PDB file of C-alpha atoms in Angstrom:
ATOM      1  CA  LYS A   2     192.416 248.932  64.645  1.00 56.00           C
ATOM      2  CA  PRO A   3     194.453 251.929  65.726  1.00 62.00           C
ATOM      3  CA  ALA A   4     193.523 253.881  68.719  1.00 67.00           C
ATOM      4  CA  ASP A   5     191.290 256.936  68.047  1.00 70.00           C
ATOM      5  CA  PRO A   6     191.684 259.774  70.591  1.00 73.00           C
ATOM      6  CA  ALA A   7     188.320 261.324  69.311  1.00 75.00           C
ATOM      7  CA  ALA A   8     186.486 258.155  70.661  1.00 78.00           C
ATOM      8  CA  ILE A   9     187.030 259.481  74.097  1.00 83.00           C
ATOM      9  CA  GLY A  10     184.200 261.873  73.682  1.00 82.00           C
ATOM     10  CA  ARG A  11     181.890 259.261  72.285  1.00 79.00           C
ATOM     11  CA  MET A  12     182.541 257.150  75.357  1.00 77.00           C
ATOM     12  CA  ARG A  13     180.336 259.054  77.577  1.00 78.00           C
ATOM     13  CA  ARG A  14     177.581 257.220  76.010  1.00 74.00           C
ATOM     14  CA  GLN A  15     178.679 253.977  77.553  1.00 68.00           C
ATOM     15  CA  LEU A  16     178.969 255.288  81.034  1.00 74.00           C
ATOM     16  CA  PRO A  17     177.534 253.136  83.729  1.00 73.00           C
ATOM     17  CA  LYS A  18     174.461 254.304  85.577  1.00 75.00           C
ATOM     18  CA  GLU A  19     176.750 255.484  88.488  1.00 70.00           C
ATOM     19  CA  LEU A  20     177.486 258.499  86.412  1.00 74.00           C
ATOM     20  CA  GLN A  21     174.188 259.186  84.759  1.00 74.00           C
ATOM     21  CA  GLY A  22     173.143 262.499  86.118  1.00 79.00           C
ATOM     22  CA  TYR A  23     176.577 263.693  86.553  1.00 85.00           C
ATOM     23  CA  GLU A  24     177.672 267.032  85.291  1.00 89.00           C
ATOM     24  CA  PHE A  25     180.198 266.963  82.651  1.00 89.00           C
ATOM     25  CA  GLY A  26     182.872 269.641  81.851  1.00 91.00           C
ATOM     26  CA  ALA A  27     186.126 270.349  80.376  1.00 91.00           C
ATOM     27  CA  LEU A  28     189.338 269.247  81.695  1.00 92.00           C
ATOM     28  CA  PRO A  29     191.366 271.581  84.256  1.00 92.00           C
ATOM     29  CA  ALA A  30     194.795 272.578  82.719  1.00 89.00           C
ATOM     30  CA  PRO A  31     197.235 271.150  82.820  1.00 90.00           C
ATOM     31  CA  ALA A  32     195.383 267.891  82.204  1.00 91.00           C
ATOM     32  CA  ALA A  33     197.463 265.714  84.140  1.00 91.00           C
ATOM     33  CA  PRO A  34     196.900 263.219  87.134  1.00 93.00           C
ATOM     34  CA  THR A  35     198.582 265.598  89.305  1.00 92.00           C
ATOM     35  CA  THR A  36     196.136 268.280  88.684  1.00 92.00           C
ATOM     36  CA  PHE A  37     193.289 266.025  88.971  1.00 95.00           C
ATOM     37  CA  TRP A  38     194.656 264.956  92.464  1.00 94.00           C
ATOM     38  CA  GLY A  39     194.466 268.483  93.708  1.00 90.00           C
ATOM     39  CA  MET A  40     198.204 268.978  93.485  1.00 89.00           C
ATOM     40  CA  PRO A  41     199.532 272.300  92.022  1.00 81.00           C
ATOM     41  CA  SER A  42     202.112 272.787  89.444  1.00 78.00           C
ATOM     42  CA  GLY A  43     205.465 272.852  91.143  1.00 83.00           C
ATOM     43  CA  SER A  44     204.923 269.861  93.205  1.00 91.00           C
ATOM     44  CA  VAL A  45     208.044 267.731  93.954  1.00 94.00           C
ATOM     45  CA  ALA A  46     208.039 263.905  93.500  1.00 94.00           C
ATOM     46  CA  ASP A  47     210.261 261.899  95.768  1.00 95.00           C
ATOM     47  CA  PRO A  48     212.012 259.984  94.331  1.00 93.00           C
ATOM     48  CA  THR A  49     212.206 262.427  91.670  1.00 90.00           C
ATOM     49  CA  ASP A  50     211.927 260.292  88.575  1.00 88.00           C
ATOM     50  CA  CYS A  51     208.649 258.896  89.702  1.00 91.00           C
ATOM     51  CA  GLY A  52     207.076 262.122  88.756  1.00 89.00           C
ATOM     52  CA  ALA A  53     207.479 261.279  85.072  1.00 87.00           C
ATOM     53  CA  LEU A  54     204.687 258.589  85.573  1.00 88.00           C
ATOM     54  CA  VAL A  55     202.202 261.542  85.903  1.00 88.00           C
ATOM     55  CA  ALA A  56     203.588 264.208  84.023  1.00 85.00           C
ATOM     56  CA  ALA A  57     201.416 266.510  82.015  1.00 82.00           C
ATOM     57  CA  PRO A  58     201.252 265.623  78.134  1.00 81.00           C
ATOM     58  CA  ALA A  59     202.802 268.373  75.798  1.00 73.00           C
ATOM     59  CA  ASP A  60     199.720 268.869  73.750  1.00 79.00           C
ATOM     60  CA  GLY A  61     196.752 267.281  71.943  1.00 83.00           C
ATOM     61  CA  VAL A  62     194.922 266.212  75.170  1.00 89.00           C
ATOM     62  CA  ARG A  63     191.176 265.141  74.537  1.00 91.00           C
ATOM     63  CA  GLY A  64     188.793 264.325  77.354  1.00 92.00           C
ATOM     64  CA  TRP A  65     186.237 265.197  79.710  1.00 93.00           C
ATOM     65  CA  SER A  66     185.400 265.349  83.498  1.00 93.00           C
ATOM     66  CA  ALA A  67     182.195 264.273  85.275  1.00 90.00           C
ATOM     67  CA  SER A  68     181.334 265.308  88.773  1.00 89.00           C
ATOM     68  CA  GLY A  69     178.523 264.358  91.100  1.00 86.00           C
ATOM     69  CA  SER A  70     177.804 263.271  94.617  1.00 82.00           C
ATOM     70  CA  GLY A  71     180.062 260.197  94.624  1.00 84.00           C
ATOM     71  CA  GLY A  72     183.298 261.921  93.113  1.00 88.00           C
ATOM     72  CA  ILE A  73     184.963 263.100  90.069  1.00 91.00           C
ATOM     73  CA  VAL A  74     186.012 261.210  87.009  1.00 92.00           C
ATOM     74  CA  TYR A  75     188.690 262.320  84.625  1.00 95.00           C
ATOM     75  CA  VAL A  76     189.034 260.602  81.311  1.00 94.00           C
ATOM     76  CA  THR A  77     191.846 261.689  78.794  1.00 93.00           C
ATOM     77  CA  ALA A  78     193.428 260.641  75.571  1.00 92.00           C
ATOM     78  CA  ALA A  79     196.875 262.234  74.560  1.00 90.00           C
ATOM     79  CA  PRO A  80     199.926 261.577  72.424  1.00 87.00           C
ATOM     80  CA  GLY A  81     202.325 259.712  74.620  1.00 83.00           C
ATOM     81  CA  ASP A  82     204.568 256.633  74.853  1.00 77.00           C
ATOM     82  CA  ALA A  83     204.931 254.260  77.962  1.00 75.00           C
ATOM     83  CA  PRO A  84     207.856 255.394  80.124  1.00 72.00           C
ATOM     84  CA  ALA A  85     210.786 252.955  79.505  1.00 65.00           C
ATOM     85  CA  GLU A  86     210.184 251.137  82.701  1.00 65.00           C
ATOM     86  CA  LEU A  87     206.387 251.458  84.053  1.00 57.00           C
ATOM     87  CA  ALA A  88     207.267 252.340  87.495  1.00 60.00           C
ATOM     88  CA  GLY A  89     209.717 249.736  88.243  1.00 71.00           C
ATOM     89  CA  ASP A  90     211.505 251.852  90.736  1.00 81.00           C
ATOM     90  CA  CYS A  91     208.274 253.615  91.974  1.00 90.00           C
ATOM     91  CA  PRO A  92     206.207 251.105  93.796  1.00 93.00           C
ATOM     92  CA  SER A  93     205.440 253.853  96.466  1.00 95.00           C
ATOM     93  CA  TRP A  94     206.442 257.441  96.204  1.00 96.00           C
ATOM     94  CA  THR A  95     205.263 260.981  97.292  1.00 96.00           C
ATOM     95  CA  LEU A  96     204.437 263.974  95.657  1.00 96.00           C
ATOM     96  CA  SER A  97     204.589 267.318  97.891  1.00 95.00           C
ATOM     97  CA  THR A  98     204.010 271.189  97.867  1.00 89.00           C
ATOM     98  CA  GLY A  99     203.883 273.380 100.962  1.00 83.00           C
ATOM     99  CA  ARG A 100     200.238 272.752 101.536  1.00 88.00           C
ATOM    100  CA  ALA A 101     199.470 269.193 100.097  1.00 91.00           C
ATOM    101  CA  ARG A 102     201.107 265.905 100.165  1.00 95.00           C
ATOM    102  CA  ALA A 103     200.192 262.728  98.029  1.00 96.00           C
ATOM    103  CA  ALA A 104     201.362 259.288  99.039  1.00 97.00           C
ATOM    104  CA  VAL A 105     201.320 257.159  95.767  1.00 97.00           C
ATOM    105  CA  ASP A 106     201.271 253.376  95.592  1.00 96.00           C
ATOM    106  CA  ARG A 107     201.291 251.198  92.458  1.00 92.00           C
ATOM    107  CA  THR A 108     198.104 249.297  92.068  1.00 92.00           C
ATOM    108  CA  ASP A 109     196.970 246.591  89.637  1.00 90.00           C
ATOM    109  CA  ALA A 110     195.703 247.893  86.300  1.00 90.00           C
ATOM    110  CA  PRO A 111     193.611 245.881  84.054  1.00 91.00           C
ATOM    111  CA  ARG A 112     195.063 243.909  81.229  1.00 92.00           C
ATOM    112  CA  ILE A 113     193.963 245.459  77.916  1.00 90.00           C
ATOM    113  CA  ALA A 114     195.024 243.736  74.571  1.00 88.00           C
ATOM    114  CA  ASP A 115     197.820 245.575  72.867  1.00 87.00           C
ATOM    115  CA  ALA A 116     198.586 247.853  75.681  1.00 89.00           C
ATOM    116  CA  ARG A 117     200.786 248.393  78.580  1.00 89.00           C
ATOM    117  CA  THR A 118     198.914 249.585  81.740  1.00 92.00           C
ATOM    118  CA  LEU A 119     199.860 251.336  84.878  1.00 92.00           C
ATOM    119  CA  GLY A 120     197.709 251.800  88.045  1.00 94.00           C
ATOM    120  CA  MET A 121     198.468 254.095  90.859  1.00 95.00           C
ATOM    121  CA  THR A 122     196.330 255.082  94.108  1.00 96.00           C
ATOM    122  CA  ALA A 123     197.185 258.510  95.701  1.00 97.00           C
ATOM    123  CA  HIS A 124     195.989 259.302  99.293  1.00 96.00           C
ATOM    124  CA  ILE A 125     196.145 263.181  99.464  1.00 95.00           C
ATOM    125  CA  THR A 126     196.138 265.329 102.498  1.00 93.00           C
ATOM    126  CA  THR A 127     195.680 269.026 102.132  1.00 89.00           C
ATOM    127  CA  SER A 128     196.236 271.503 104.986  1.00 87.00           C
ATOM    128  CA  VAL A 129     193.747 274.290 105.117  1.00 84.00           C
ATOM    129  CA  GLU A 130     192.583 276.968 107.362  1.00 82.00           C
ATOM    130  CA  ASN A 131     193.490 277.009 111.006  1.00 82.00           C
ATOM    131  CA  GLY A 132     195.601 273.545 110.652  1.00 80.00           C
ATOM    132  CA  ALA A 133     192.629 271.585 109.634  1.00 88.00           C
ATOM    133  CA  GLN A 134     193.114 268.991 106.839  1.00 88.00           C
ATOM    134  CA  THR A 135     191.080 267.494 104.010  1.00 87.00           C
ATOM    135  CA  HIS A 136     191.664 263.879 102.651  1.00 89.00           C
ATOM    136  CA  SER A 137     190.859 262.608  99.437  1.00 91.00           C
ATOM    137  CA  GLN A 138     191.813 259.481  97.287  1.00 94.00           C
ATOM    138  CA  ALA A 139     192.525 259.075  93.637  1.00 95.00           C
ATOM    139  CA  THR A 140     192.818 256.018  91.524  1.00 96.00           C
ATOM    140  CA  THR A 141     194.662 256.715  88.147  1.00 96.00           C
ATOM    141  CA  LEU A 142     194.824 254.020  85.485  1.00 96.00           C
ATOM    142  CA  ILE A 143     196.711 254.603  82.231  1.00 94.00           C
ATOM    143  CA  ALA A 144     196.865 252.444  79.069  1.00 92.00           C
ATOM    144  CA  TYR A 145     199.653 253.120  76.460  1.00 90.00           C
ATOM    145  CA  VAL A 146     197.973 252.127  73.201  1.00 87.00           C
ATOM    146  CA  ASP A 147     199.793 252.747  69.899  1.00 83.00           C
ATOM    147  CA  THR A 148     201.112 256.241  70.373  1.00 85.00           C
ATOM    148  CA  LEU A 149     198.501 257.351  72.841  1.00 89.00           C
ATOM    149  CA  ALA A 150     198.367 257.495  76.681  1.00 91.00           C
ATOM    150  CA  VAL A 151     194.659 256.969  77.784  1.00 91.00           C
ATOM    151  CA  SER A 152     193.971 257.630  81.348  1.00 93.00           C
ATOM    152  CA  VAL A 153     190.984 257.587  83.865  1.00 94.00           C
ATOM    153  CA  THR A 154     191.287 259.114  87.144  1.00 95.00           C
ATOM    154  CA  MET A 155     188.626 258.756  89.899  1.00 94.00           C
ATOM    155  CA  VAL A 156     188.839 261.001  92.804  1.00 94.00           C
ATOM    156  CA  THR A 157     186.795 260.395  96.043  1.00 89.00           C
ATOM    157  CA  ASP A 158     186.319 261.817  99.470  1.00 82.00           C
ATOM    158  CA  PRO A 159     186.699 259.088 102.147  1.00 75.00           C
ATOM    159  CA  GLY A 160     184.614 261.052 104.464  1.00 72.00           C
ATOM    160  CA  ALA A 161     181.900 262.193 102.166  1.00 77.00           C
ATOM    161  CA  VAL A 162     178.182 261.612 103.040  1.00 77.00           C
ATOM    162  CA  ALA A 163     177.395 260.418  99.689  1.00 77.00           C
ATOM    163  CA  PRO A 164     178.404 256.908  98.813  1.00 77.00           C
ATOM    164  CA  ALA A 165     181.675 256.738  96.936  1.00 77.00           C
ATOM    165  CA  LEU A 166     181.799 255.643  93.292  1.00 84.00           C
ATOM    166  CA  PRO A 167     182.483 251.857  92.635  1.00 85.00           C
ATOM    167  CA  ALA A 168     186.160 250.839  92.996  1.00 87.00           C
ATOM    168  CA  ASP A 169     186.073 249.158  89.764  1.00 89.00           C
ATOM    169  CA  LEU A 170     184.844 252.106  87.810  1.00 88.00           C
ATOM    170  CA  PRO A 171     188.184 253.315  86.579  1.00 91.00           C
ATOM    171  CA  ALA A 172     189.096 249.881  85.129  1.00 91.00           C
ATOM    172  CA  THR A 173     185.546 249.594  83.524  1.00 87.00           C
ATOM    173  CA  LEU A 174     185.990 253.123  81.933  1.00 87.00           C
ATOM    174  CA  LEU A 175     189.491 252.358  80.631  1.00 87.00           C
ATOM    175  CA  ASP A 176     188.573 249.166  79.179  1.00 84.00           C
ATOM    176  CA  ALA A 177     185.738 250.864  77.417  1.00 80.00           C
TER     177      ALA A 177
END
């Protein structure tokens, strides 16, 4: 059965109990992992080619966000083909702006029938007032199915008082 981008909205009914009670909202623009990570447009990847792994889709993005005490989850489906080499030269790379830096590492992604998958974890440090810094962590999993790129990004704050969402949540949602 071909991938259906409209199914991304119906997927909310299958959410695990950890997200019940979360507030649902629209996706921020542009709807791309870098935006979800809190990195503004104009961020620079090093090596440069690695930025293509998290580039914003041209158009046709469907999805939603869910936020609550344990973190934020972004789920998208957009037209897109897998990069020629899924991060072969990008096991570790950085994304930077004047005030923020993300150290990105490849991580395991779940195997999904008839799909190519990619997993990344970003450790983000943002400079704020008076030289203080905030830290967050994001896990992004992408499955390239037919002519769609389906992604799940979970952002957590390692220092938060509330317990973080389960580490396997992105894989569970991507598989759904």
